[in-house]
């Protein structure tokens, strides 16, 4: 351990480990002390109007705004507007405005799946501009107009970023669907946002496998008769089916369009994109983000949270199919004119040194990944890290789920050699950007704590009745006021938006997460308080999993819960009751696992299926999830009150079956 690791300053209470930023880091940091952070944070919440007015200067506006903020959290009348008279274009901010000064600077270093057969490619801002303009012209030529929703189902190839930026350029909101999702998940999302234009690839590549994207898209489109055009990017050249009159090749279209395309002037509150995410009930909801506030918030958080400086090489390992890829691969860093690694590969291919090899190959300074990747690599052994250099690294980050202190320490000591602060960033698809995090030059880190609110963010911990908790406490995390990157609505369902986020605790945004605040005012996220699972940092609603299972013709009932999983954080545990005349079998178990995989996608694959003749229910027929969660976790001793169960004997049976499985 480096010397500064063990330094615990007297300002912090308790016995926890505390890792203050080193003097050398602080000497170059944007925010260099706790006092400075606290002073800025206080100002940002005392006078949000002036704070956010000033910060809006960082982006280019075609027409200025007058009103900074116009927000109502009134539960039946939620309305969120930022910079509402302003006119701008997100693509202009991410690309065009850099051309004078950084045309020849690399925007993306595309690092392909297989380093042994394919070379990395440097794409400059000028090349990015040309590619995006051409892409936008292809969209226009094929009938896409301002306001049309375009669905993007692509692997991590540069065309995915071109497609998103091209949509932003012409004012067509994009809906990116993660390429790991199944045909059913894709068709649900296309139908919900009524998109008539789909962009996909022939195949994706992941480690040694190919992913049949066009085939999945063809299958999805059987249910989407309104899709008129499918633009296909060639990635592998593999064989695919072709529908004449509907399918068009990107590379063929490219030669028919020119390389200039005006940016559409957009109102600050015009939609920029829709991104579907799982909730505790029903189908995934279309989280809608708008233009002005999102550009300000993502670029500001990118600069401060990662202590990004001109010339840094930034690498966020996320996929553009998730919010992390939207905010910290495409919009935030590009608006700041950054150079970034754009990674198609996986952490363990060709071997478990891959991430660190890429860090060395491209001299990465800031590295941002998910705890699940860290845990998976930690299990492979230190030698894969130790044989690499990593001396270019300056800041490390994590996102998506709580990081356990053991993984944190490994990341800190092994990957960062004890010299890089770790920013544990808590945020959500809905928040648009990072909300709670230690600023690396200012806030001492505690392993496992998301720490302190970003500027303008006012967390409030409440009890179940909504009473605000003071000082050190534990409860539900809410946010007291709006911030510019906040989602504006659920696409076509404002009612669901209000009910999901603003009805539980009137006047506050409900995050769905539990948290603890310690004596030093640090926030520790304890996980979801609703029926949403977090599997390898991916959100999956138990309701979605349950409806996939009961769709199988031999299943009568299903209840899904999470259980602690060493690598994934949470695993998926399904209790399944079969129809009366169906016998449980290993074959049926495998078939059900496969069935869920096919209906939602590989990330939703159950880890365990327990067949059970019945489930513990209250007398009113409600499944007691608290109990089945404990049984799934193997915690049989402390099941709490079971007296309200309709048939308490069910619990004993479940426990016996569970014991028989492990
Ligand atoms: O439970 C929290 C967890 O991930 C949820 C948001 O998931 P999603 O919308 O998919 O966005 C993930 C990437 C921003 C949250 O409600 N979560 C996210 N970051 C953290 C976290 N839990 C603990 N610590 C974090 N740093």
XYZ file of C-alpha atoms and ligand atoms in Angstrom:
688
model
C 0.000 0.000 0.000
C 1.195 3.479 -0.778
C 1.699 5.739 2.185
C -1.346 7.888 1.711
C -3.641 4.829 1.780
C -3.546 4.387 5.474
C -3.744 8.035 6.433
C -6.967 8.555 8.336
C -7.626 12.174 9.028
C -9.050 13.276 12.334
C -11.886 15.061 10.543
C -13.543 11.714 9.863
C -15.372 9.753 12.467
C -15.680 6.040 12.968
C -13.242 3.270 12.266
C -13.739 3.193 8.523
C -10.828 3.441 6.195
C -10.544 6.843 4.622
C -8.448 7.613 1.563
C -7.836 11.332 1.182
C -6.643 12.661 -2.171
C -2.866 12.996 -2.353
C -1.283 16.439 -2.396
C 0.062 15.864 -5.877
C -3.404 14.996 -7.174
C -4.966 17.965 -5.441
C -2.400 20.383 -6.780
C -3.839 19.948 -10.300
C -7.478 19.229 -9.488
C -10.439 21.410 -10.503
C -11.788 21.258 -6.974
C -8.888 20.822 -4.608
C -10.230 20.679 -1.080
C -13.240 19.712 0.975
C -13.747 23.370 1.896
C -13.832 24.369 -1.750
C -16.288 21.571 -2.577
C -18.546 22.472 0.333
C -18.515 26.137 -0.517
C -19.424 25.436 -4.163
C -22.087 22.904 -3.240
C -23.682 25.297 -0.751
C -23.785 28.055 -3.325
C -25.272 25.678 -5.916
C -28.199 24.782 -3.663
C -28.674 28.211 -2.065
C -28.964 29.891 -5.422
C -29.509 27.238 -8.086
C -30.623 29.806 -10.639
C -27.356 31.673 -10.679
C -25.295 28.480 -10.401
C -26.971 26.817 -13.376
C -27.111 30.041 -15.378
C -23.365 30.339 -15.080
C -22.777 26.649 -15.910
C -24.930 26.852 -19.033
C -22.181 28.992 -20.585
C -20.130 25.892 -21.164
C -22.244 24.923 -24.156
C -23.006 26.824 -27.351
C -26.531 28.176 -27.762
C -27.950 29.304 -31.105
C -30.451 31.430 -29.192
C -30.054 32.338 -25.524
C -32.453 31.278 -22.783
C -34.026 33.608 -20.277
C -35.501 31.314 -17.652
C -33.043 28.962 -15.980
C -35.508 26.701 -14.252
C -39.245 26.208 -14.284
C -40.121 23.166 -12.223
C -43.158 21.795 -10.424
C -42.903 18.615 -8.328
C -46.610 18.868 -7.521
C -47.533 15.132 -7.616
C -50.458 15.517 -10.046
C -48.837 18.242 -12.075
C -45.157 17.461 -12.483
C -43.432 19.677 -15.000
C -39.686 20.051 -15.433
C -38.144 22.648 -17.711
C -34.649 24.037 -17.855
C -33.362 26.848 -20.058
C -36.730 26.757 -21.783
C -36.341 29.534 -24.364
C -32.846 28.394 -25.378
C -32.147 26.979 -28.835
C -29.199 24.655 -29.474
C -28.171 21.385 -31.042
C -26.522 18.574 -29.052
C -24.573 17.290 -32.061
C -23.284 20.776 -32.805
C -21.986 20.935 -29.238
C -20.436 17.481 -29.388
C -18.856 17.800 -32.809
C -19.068 20.968 -34.914
C -18.012 23.466 -32.321
C -14.682 21.678 -31.918
C -13.717 21.848 -35.579
C -11.842 25.161 -35.419
C -9.540 24.050 -32.654
C -9.448 20.283 -32.719
C -10.280 19.035 -36.194
C -7.212 16.784 -36.167
C -7.519 15.692 -32.558
C -8.692 12.130 -32.000
C -12.275 11.967 -30.771
C -12.553 8.189 -30.598
C -9.961 5.463 -30.501
C -11.990 2.489 -31.660
C -10.524 -0.613 -30.054
C -12.080 -3.628 -31.791
C -13.089 -6.918 -30.210
C -10.034 -8.912 -31.264
C -6.685 -7.133 -30.899
C -4.904 -9.922 -32.782
C -6.803 -9.587 -36.011
C -7.957 -5.975 -36.103
C -6.152 -2.675 -35.614
C -7.363 0.133 -33.397
C -8.639 3.109 -35.396
C -8.231 6.771 -34.529
C -11.199 8.887 -35.578
C -10.540 12.615 -35.478
C -13.145 15.274 -34.796
C -13.066 16.184 -38.508
C -13.704 12.552 -39.440
C -16.404 12.278 -36.808
C -18.047 15.349 -38.322
C -17.944 13.894 -41.811
C -19.299 10.520 -40.708
C -22.082 12.059 -38.668
C -23.112 14.440 -41.459
C -23.230 11.605 -43.962
C -25.181 9.450 -41.552
C -27.637 12.295 -40.989
C -28.051 12.734 -44.735
C -28.774 9.018 -45.109
C -31.509 9.341 -42.496
C -32.970 12.397 -44.212
C -32.776 10.840 -47.651
C -34.765 7.894 -46.336
C -37.506 10.024 -44.921
C -36.530 10.613 -41.278
C -37.745 14.011 -40.106
C -37.413 16.123 -36.984
C -39.407 14.508 -34.174
C -39.398 10.956 -35.672
C -38.130 8.280 -33.314
C -35.254 6.197 -34.652
C -34.411 2.860 -33.028
C -30.743 1.891 -32.917
C -29.777 -1.747 -32.290
C -26.046 -1.829 -32.872
C -22.934 -3.328 -31.308
C -20.119 -1.151 -29.936
C -18.832 0.033 -33.294
C -18.253 3.704 -34.160
C -21.361 3.696 -36.362
C -23.396 3.478 -33.148
C -22.065 6.868 -32.052
C -22.471 8.281 -35.581
C -26.081 7.103 -35.603
C -26.893 8.711 -32.254
C -25.234 11.986 -33.163
C -26.861 11.983 -36.604
C -30.270 11.675 -34.954
C -29.421 14.531 -32.604
C -28.250 16.574 -35.582
C -31.562 16.351 -37.421
C -33.717 16.452 -34.289
C -34.952 12.848 -34.432
C -34.939 11.374 -30.900
C -33.011 8.113 -30.775
C -34.007 5.042 -28.855
C -30.954 2.834 -28.449
C -31.685 -0.788 -27.609
C -28.768 -2.691 -26.098
C -27.528 -5.286 -28.598
C -27.762 -8.007 -25.939
C -31.543 -7.711 -25.858
C -33.749 -10.323 -27.498
C -36.083 -9.839 -30.480
C -39.061 -9.544 -28.091
C -37.410 -6.801 -26.065
C -36.521 -5.007 -29.291
C -40.033 -5.207 -30.727
C -41.588 -3.994 -27.447
C -39.385 -0.911 -27.553
C -39.956 -0.216 -31.246
C -43.712 -0.473 -30.781
C -43.779 1.673 -27.660
C -42.039 4.614 -29.288
C -43.699 4.016 -32.666
C -40.518 4.107 -34.594
C -40.578 3.423 -38.309
C -36.830 3.428 -38.848
C -34.395 0.852 -37.428
C -30.606 0.856 -37.587
C -28.836 -2.444 -36.996
C -25.800 -4.468 -38.096
C -25.405 -7.798 -39.851
C -23.787 -9.293 -36.755
C -22.028 -8.159 -33.620
C -18.885 -9.755 -32.254
C -18.166 -10.532 -28.618
C -15.014 -12.428 -27.701
C -15.171 -15.572 -29.872
C -18.881 -15.372 -30.607
C -21.038 -13.553 -33.093
C -24.401 -12.059 -32.220
C -27.073 -12.394 -34.947
C -28.363 -8.835 -34.810
C -30.008 -8.683 -38.217
C -31.660 -12.041 -37.609
C -32.944 -10.780 -34.234
C -34.157 -7.598 -35.898
C -35.960 -9.574 -38.626
C -37.688 -11.589 -35.957
C -38.611 -8.482 -33.961
C -39.989 -6.776 -37.037
C -42.520 -9.537 -37.612
C -44.385 -7.767 -34.816
C -43.650 -4.239 -36.022
C -45.415 -3.723 -39.347
C -44.888 0.031 -39.244
C -41.123 -0.167 -39.617
C -40.490 0.930 -43.186
C -36.713 1.043 -43.346
C -33.887 -0.993 -41.851
C -30.439 0.484 -42.313
C -27.851 -2.283 -41.965
C -24.234 -1.647 -41.016
C -21.813 -4.320 -42.151
C -19.656 -5.537 -39.269
C -18.745 -9.161 -40.078
C -19.957 -9.749 -43.619
C -21.842 -12.821 -42.352
C -24.830 -14.199 -44.259
C -28.120 -12.471 -43.507
C -31.641 -12.462 -44.899
C -32.642 -9.422 -46.899
C -36.051 -7.836 -47.348
C -36.085 -5.903 -50.616
C -37.732 -2.528 -50.369
C -37.182 -2.371 -46.598
C -33.498 -3.135 -45.959
C -30.689 -0.850 -47.104
C -26.922 -1.105 -46.647
C -25.179 1.711 -44.828
C -22.007 1.368 -46.935
C -24.007 1.611 -50.152
C -25.964 4.625 -48.964
C -22.743 6.364 -47.921
C -21.632 6.878 -51.501
C -24.937 8.566 -52.377
C -24.902 11.398 -49.839
C -22.766 14.450 -49.289
C -20.696 15.362 -46.294
C -22.448 18.543 -45.244
C -25.585 18.606 -43.194
C -26.935 21.536 -41.227
C -27.689 21.107 -37.538
C -31.388 21.438 -36.787
C -32.055 24.232 -34.259
C -33.694 22.542 -31.263
C -35.466 24.011 -28.310
C -33.786 23.230 -24.981
C -36.810 21.151 -24.033
C -37.095 19.229 -27.311
C -36.521 15.497 -26.796
C -32.973 14.284 -27.377
C -33.551 10.610 -26.739
C -35.662 7.901 -25.201
C -33.985 5.079 -23.319
C -35.968 2.168 -21.933
C -35.337 1.007 -18.418
C -36.938 -1.528 -16.111
C -39.254 -0.535 -13.327
C -40.858 -2.493 -10.532
C -44.049 -3.074 -12.486
C -45.068 -3.610 -16.077
C -42.965 -3.256 -19.178
C -39.822 -1.132 -19.334
C -40.551 2.545 -19.506
C -39.271 5.030 -22.050
C -37.195 7.499 -20.080
C -37.242 10.750 -22.007
C -34.359 13.209 -21.864
C -34.378 16.614 -23.480
C -31.605 18.670 -25.002
C -30.359 21.740 -23.122
C -30.197 20.634 -19.506
C -28.830 17.226 -20.455
C -25.921 18.750 -22.419
C -25.034 21.088 -19.545
C -25.300 18.399 -16.881
C -23.440 15.576 -18.638
C -20.557 17.769 -19.727
C -20.242 19.466 -16.331
C -20.280 16.187 -14.395
C -17.819 14.650 -16.835
C -15.364 17.471 -16.220
C -15.643 17.702 -12.436
C -16.289 14.131 -11.390
C -13.429 12.662 -13.416
C -11.314 15.772 -12.978
C -11.064 15.784 -16.744
C -8.417 18.067 -18.214
C -7.675 19.019 -21.788
C -5.590 16.281 -23.408
C -6.675 13.452 -21.096
C -7.558 10.103 -22.628
C -10.875 9.013 -21.147
C -12.270 5.497 -21.231
C -15.726 4.476 -20.115
C -16.151 0.746 -20.721
C -19.962 0.879 -20.891
C -22.013 0.038 -23.940
C -23.885 2.831 -25.706
C -27.026 0.758 -25.124
C -27.095 1.971 -21.513
C -27.364 5.453 -20.027
C -23.696 5.347 -19.007
C -22.752 5.046 -22.668
C -25.100 7.864 -23.668
C -23.860 10.299 -21.036
C -20.195 9.351 -20.642
C -19.190 8.031 -24.058
C -21.270 10.042 -26.458
C -22.554 13.325 -25.056
C -20.624 14.452 -21.954
C -17.043 13.768 -23.104
C -17.580 14.856 -26.718
C -19.175 18.117 -25.615
C -15.959 18.640 -23.623
C -13.831 17.854 -26.702
C -12.273 14.756 -25.132
C -10.318 11.899 -26.660
C -11.856 8.578 -25.733
C -11.404 4.870 -26.106
C -14.458 3.288 -27.738
C -14.255 -0.366 -26.770
C -15.975 -3.194 -28.595
C -14.388 -6.008 -26.611
C -14.933 -7.778 -23.314
C -12.759 -7.702 -20.163
C -11.563 -11.297 -20.423
C -10.844 -11.692 -24.123
C -8.231 -12.674 -25.299
C -7.395 -12.875 -21.592
C -7.994 -11.141 -18.278
C -5.303 -8.524 -19.006
C -7.331 -7.002 -21.829
C -8.537 -3.870 -20.054
C -5.081 -3.086 -18.706
C -3.468 -3.816 -22.074
C -5.813 -1.294 -23.643
C -4.999 1.230 -20.899
C -1.300 0.850 -21.759
C -1.795 0.780 -25.502
C -3.680 4.083 -25.549
C -2.226 5.732 -22.431
C -5.587 6.005 -20.753
C -5.721 8.557 -17.921
C -9.270 8.158 -16.674
C -10.904 4.749 -16.511
C -14.583 4.169 -15.666
C -16.134 0.729 -15.290
C -18.619 -1.388 -13.300
C -17.971 -3.230 -10.022
C -19.034 -6.510 -11.629
C -16.110 -6.279 -14.075
C -13.726 -5.547 -11.226
C -14.968 -8.522 -9.224
C -14.746 -10.828 -12.228
C -11.159 -9.752 -12.929
C -10.158 -9.922 -9.283
C -11.100 -13.603 -9.279
C -8.771 -14.308 -12.180
C -5.728 -13.441 -10.079
C -3.342 -10.523 -9.699
C -0.872 -11.628 -12.336
C -3.087 -10.348 -15.163
C -2.895 -6.863 -13.716
C 0.664 -6.988 -12.474
C 2.142 -7.796 -15.852
C 0.808 -4.501 -17.235
C 2.108 -0.997 -16.591
C -0.957 1.259 -16.050
C 1.204 4.227 -15.061
C -0.868 6.526 -17.301
C -3.908 6.142 -15.013
C -4.866 9.099 -12.833
C -8.541 8.600 -11.911
C -10.620 5.434 -11.596
C -14.393 5.274 -11.493
C -17.204 2.824 -10.854
C -20.906 2.891 -11.630
C -24.024 0.798 -11.642
C -24.131 -0.948 -8.282
C -22.574 -0.758 -4.853
C -18.921 -1.786 -4.808
C -17.898 -4.090 -1.982
C -14.875 -2.829 -0.030
C -12.773 -5.855 -1.007
C -13.221 -5.137 -4.710
C -12.670 -1.413 -4.048
C -9.325 -2.107 -2.366
C -8.215 -4.383 -5.151
C -9.129 -1.734 -7.737
C -7.340 0.919 -5.717
C -4.184 -0.994 -4.840
C -3.701 -3.326 -7.772
C -5.151 -1.429 -10.702
C -4.405 2.089 -9.499
C -1.173 1.218 -7.654
C -2.499 3.121 -4.641
C -2.222 6.459 -6.423
C -5.549 6.972 -8.226
C -8.655 8.228 -6.458
C -11.762 6.140 -7.104
C -14.996 7.940 -7.879
C -17.898 5.678 -6.899
C -20.633 7.371 -8.893
C -24.268 6.856 -7.988
C -26.855 7.800 -10.569
C -29.617 6.347 -12.744
C -31.030 6.289 -16.261
C -33.557 8.786 -14.950
C -31.009 11.225 -13.546
C -29.137 11.624 -16.847
C -25.804 12.095 -15.123
C -23.831 11.547 -11.938
C -25.576 12.633 -8.729
C -23.547 11.393 -5.763
C -19.796 10.832 -5.899
C -16.604 11.878 -4.174
C -14.974 14.640 -6.253
C -11.511 13.138 -6.639
C -9.367 16.110 -5.584
C -11.619 17.200 -2.759
C -13.476 14.411 -1.024
C -11.642 11.644 0.818
C -12.956 8.279 -0.281
C -14.400 5.548 1.893
C -14.521 2.154 0.157
C -18.130 1.412 -0.723
C -19.524 4.924 -0.231
C -20.897 6.973 -3.120
C -20.063 9.798 -0.699
C -21.223 13.331 -1.420
C -23.782 15.024 -3.659
C -22.683 16.709 -6.855
C -23.318 20.446 -7.232
C -26.985 21.317 -7.279
C -28.065 17.925 -5.904
C -29.909 17.805 -2.581
C -30.343 14.258 -1.312
C -32.874 13.755 1.447
C -33.166 10.526 3.402
C -36.721 9.789 4.458
C -38.419 7.033 6.419
C -41.263 5.059 4.877
C -43.743 7.679 6.013
C -41.769 10.395 4.280
C -40.283 12.023 7.388
C -36.953 13.630 6.653
C -34.155 12.033 8.650
C -31.404 14.163 10.113
C -27.733 13.409 10.707
C -26.525 9.827 10.615
C -29.483 7.719 9.510
C -30.786 5.073 7.186
C -33.828 5.200 4.927
C -35.018 5.851 1.404
C -33.055 8.152 -0.862
C -34.983 11.037 -2.374
C -33.820 14.213 -4.100
C -35.374 17.457 -2.954
C -35.164 19.584 -6.068
C -34.641 19.281 -9.807
C -31.339 19.339 -11.706
C -30.848 20.004 -15.426
C -30.148 16.381 -16.448
C -33.329 14.991 -14.923
C -35.691 12.940 -17.120
C -38.758 14.911 -18.167
C -41.377 12.215 -18.579
C -42.046 8.592 -19.432
C -42.587 8.632 -23.164
C -46.315 8.898 -23.874
C -47.127 8.189 -20.236
C -46.759 11.226 -18.008
C -49.117 9.604 -15.529
C -46.685 6.729 -15.003
C -43.865 9.247 -14.591
C -45.742 11.084 -11.845
C -46.826 7.887 -10.116
C -43.431 6.243 -10.193
C -41.262 9.119 -9.039
C -43.336 11.829 -7.399
C -46.266 10.261 -5.602
C -44.605 8.350 -2.722
C -42.990 11.376 -1.136
C -44.768 14.488 -2.413
C -42.425 17.293 -3.340
C -39.428 15.024 -3.847
C -38.003 12.776 -6.541
C -38.112 9.142 -5.340
C -35.033 7.239 -6.470
C -36.106 3.683 -5.630
C -32.863 3.229 -3.679
C -32.226 2.817 0.002
C -29.260 4.506 1.617
C -27.413 5.224 4.803
C -25.852 8.551 5.716
C -22.963 8.371 8.154
C -21.670 10.861 10.708
C -19.567 12.582 8.064
C -22.541 13.128 5.760
C -21.399 10.397 3.356
C -24.084 8.512 1.440
C -23.857 4.719 1.202
C -26.306 3.242 -1.288
C -27.797 0.058 0.135
C -29.670 -1.131 -2.971
C -33.153 -0.951 -4.437
C -36.146 -0.714 -2.163
C -38.513 -1.765 -4.956
C -38.815 -4.926 -7.021
C -36.000 -4.043 -9.376
C -32.918 -6.257 -9.497
C -29.426 -5.096 -10.275
C -27.617 -7.910 -12.045
C -24.057 -7.058 -13.069
C -25.032 -3.399 -12.920
C -28.030 -3.955 -15.213
C -31.525 -3.194 -14.089
C -34.132 -5.892 -14.497
C -37.633 -5.748 -13.086
C -38.875 -8.866 -11.312
C -42.246 -8.235 -12.972
C -40.670 -8.609 -16.424
C -38.978 -11.849 -15.435
C -42.162 -13.201 -13.926
C -44.238 -12.419 -16.983
C -41.634 -14.088 -19.201
C -41.834 -17.229 -17.052
C -45.617 -17.421 -16.856
C -45.797 -17.029 -20.618
C -44.399 -20.567 -20.812
C -47.249 -23.003 -21.324
C -46.284 -25.298 -18.438
C -45.913 -22.600 -15.794
C -48.773 -21.634 -13.482
C -47.077 -19.031 -11.327
C -43.651 -17.493 -10.840
C -42.017 -15.210 -8.316
C -38.543 -13.813 -8.875
C -36.186 -12.310 -6.311
C -32.541 -11.342 -6.184
C -29.903 -13.075 -4.069
C -26.314 -12.046 -3.260
C -23.981 -13.157 -6.057
C -20.209 -12.950 -5.788
C -19.561 -11.554 -9.255
C -22.878 -10.189 -10.479
C -23.745 -8.406 -7.223
C -27.224 -9.839 -7.466
C -28.256 -13.073 -9.114
C -31.722 -14.045 -10.317
C -33.650 -16.596 -8.281
C -36.991 -17.795 -9.644
C -39.623 -19.759 -7.793
C -41.816 -21.556 -10.281
C -45.092 -23.365 -9.736
C -45.930 -25.684 -12.604
C -49.386 -26.528 -13.906
C -51.072 -29.347 -12.035
C -50.270 -32.184 -14.398
C -46.659 -31.148 -15.164
C -43.766 -32.820 -13.368
C -40.630 -30.862 -12.518
C -37.487 -32.037 -14.313
C -33.962 -30.859 -15.052
C -34.905 -30.591 -18.738
C -37.791 -28.290 -17.935
C -35.555 -26.208 -15.688
C -33.062 -25.749 -18.547
C -35.859 -25.017 -20.950
C -37.209 -22.266 -18.704
C -33.792 -20.681 -18.311
C -33.457 -20.691 -22.083
C -36.984 -19.380 -22.468
C -36.298 -16.293 -20.335
C -32.998 -15.743 -22.135
C -34.791 -15.743 -25.449
C -37.632 -13.530 -24.292
C -35.615 -10.816 -22.582
C -31.938 -11.395 -23.319
C -28.886 -13.188 -21.881
C -28.559 -10.692 -19.003
C -31.917 -11.881 -17.670
C -30.999 -15.555 -17.471
C -32.094 -16.991 -14.085
C -29.266 -18.429 -11.975
C -31.614 -20.709 -10.043
C -35.066 -22.034 -10.644
C -36.746 -23.647 -7.689
C -39.871 -25.637 -8.486
C -42.408 -25.360 -5.742
C -46.009 -26.504 -5.391
C -46.954 -23.180 -3.786
C -45.621 -19.824 -2.621
C -45.970 -18.095 0.738
C -48.863 -15.673 0.462
C -50.810 -13.413 2.725
C -54.481 -14.134 3.206
C -55.216 -11.547 0.563
C -53.093 -13.507 -1.904
C -50.006 -11.290 -1.990
C -46.696 -13.136 -2.299
C -44.486 -12.409 0.711
C -41.328 -11.407 -1.043
C -39.455 -10.673 2.150
C -39.635 -14.370 2.970
C -38.759 -15.776 -0.434
C -35.841 -13.344 -0.643
C -34.412 -14.716 2.589
C -34.919 -18.306 1.523
C -33.189 -17.609 -1.798
C -30.267 -16.084 0.102
C -30.078 -19.184 2.301
C -30.952 -17.159 5.421
C -33.399 -19.532 7.049
C -33.099 -18.497 10.686
C -34.499 -15.022 10.671
C -37.619 -15.059 8.520
C -39.480 -12.562 10.669
C -43.196 -12.675 11.247
C -44.868 -15.451 9.270
C -48.148 -15.328 11.154
C -49.949 -13.395 8.443
C -49.373 -16.194 5.943
C -52.382 -18.016 4.615
C -50.509 -21.319 4.994
C -47.362 -21.050 7.151
C -46.453 -24.664 6.286
C -45.414 -23.534 2.790
C -42.339 -21.881 4.250
C -40.985 -25.129 5.723
C -41.498 -26.858 2.400
C -39.686 -24.098 0.542
C -36.769 -24.245 2.962
C -36.496 -28.017 2.597
C -36.540 -27.750 -1.187
C -33.991 -24.950 -1.088
C -31.685 -26.964 1.158
C -32.018 -29.870 -1.212
C -30.761 -27.675 -4.079
C -27.489 -26.448 -2.619
O -29.690 0.984 -7.531
C -28.891 1.993 -8.091
C -27.778 1.363 -8.902
O -28.241 1.322 -10.232
C -29.551 1.885 -10.328
C -29.700 2.635 -11.623
O -29.595 1.741 -12.684
P -29.554 2.277 -14.178
O -30.689 3.211 -14.387
O -29.466 1.093 -15.048
O -28.256 3.128 -14.277
C -27.017 2.535 -14.030
C -25.908 3.477 -14.413
C -26.071 4.877 -14.011
C -29.650 2.778 -9.120
O -30.981 3.041 -8.785
N -26.541 2.147 -8.846
C -26.023 2.926 -9.818
N -24.835 3.423 -9.426
C -24.590 2.968 -8.183
C -25.681 2.167 -7.808
N -25.751 1.593 -6.585
C -24.735 1.809 -5.730
N -23.645 2.555 -6.036
C -23.533 3.150 -7.239
N -22.452 3.860 -7.518
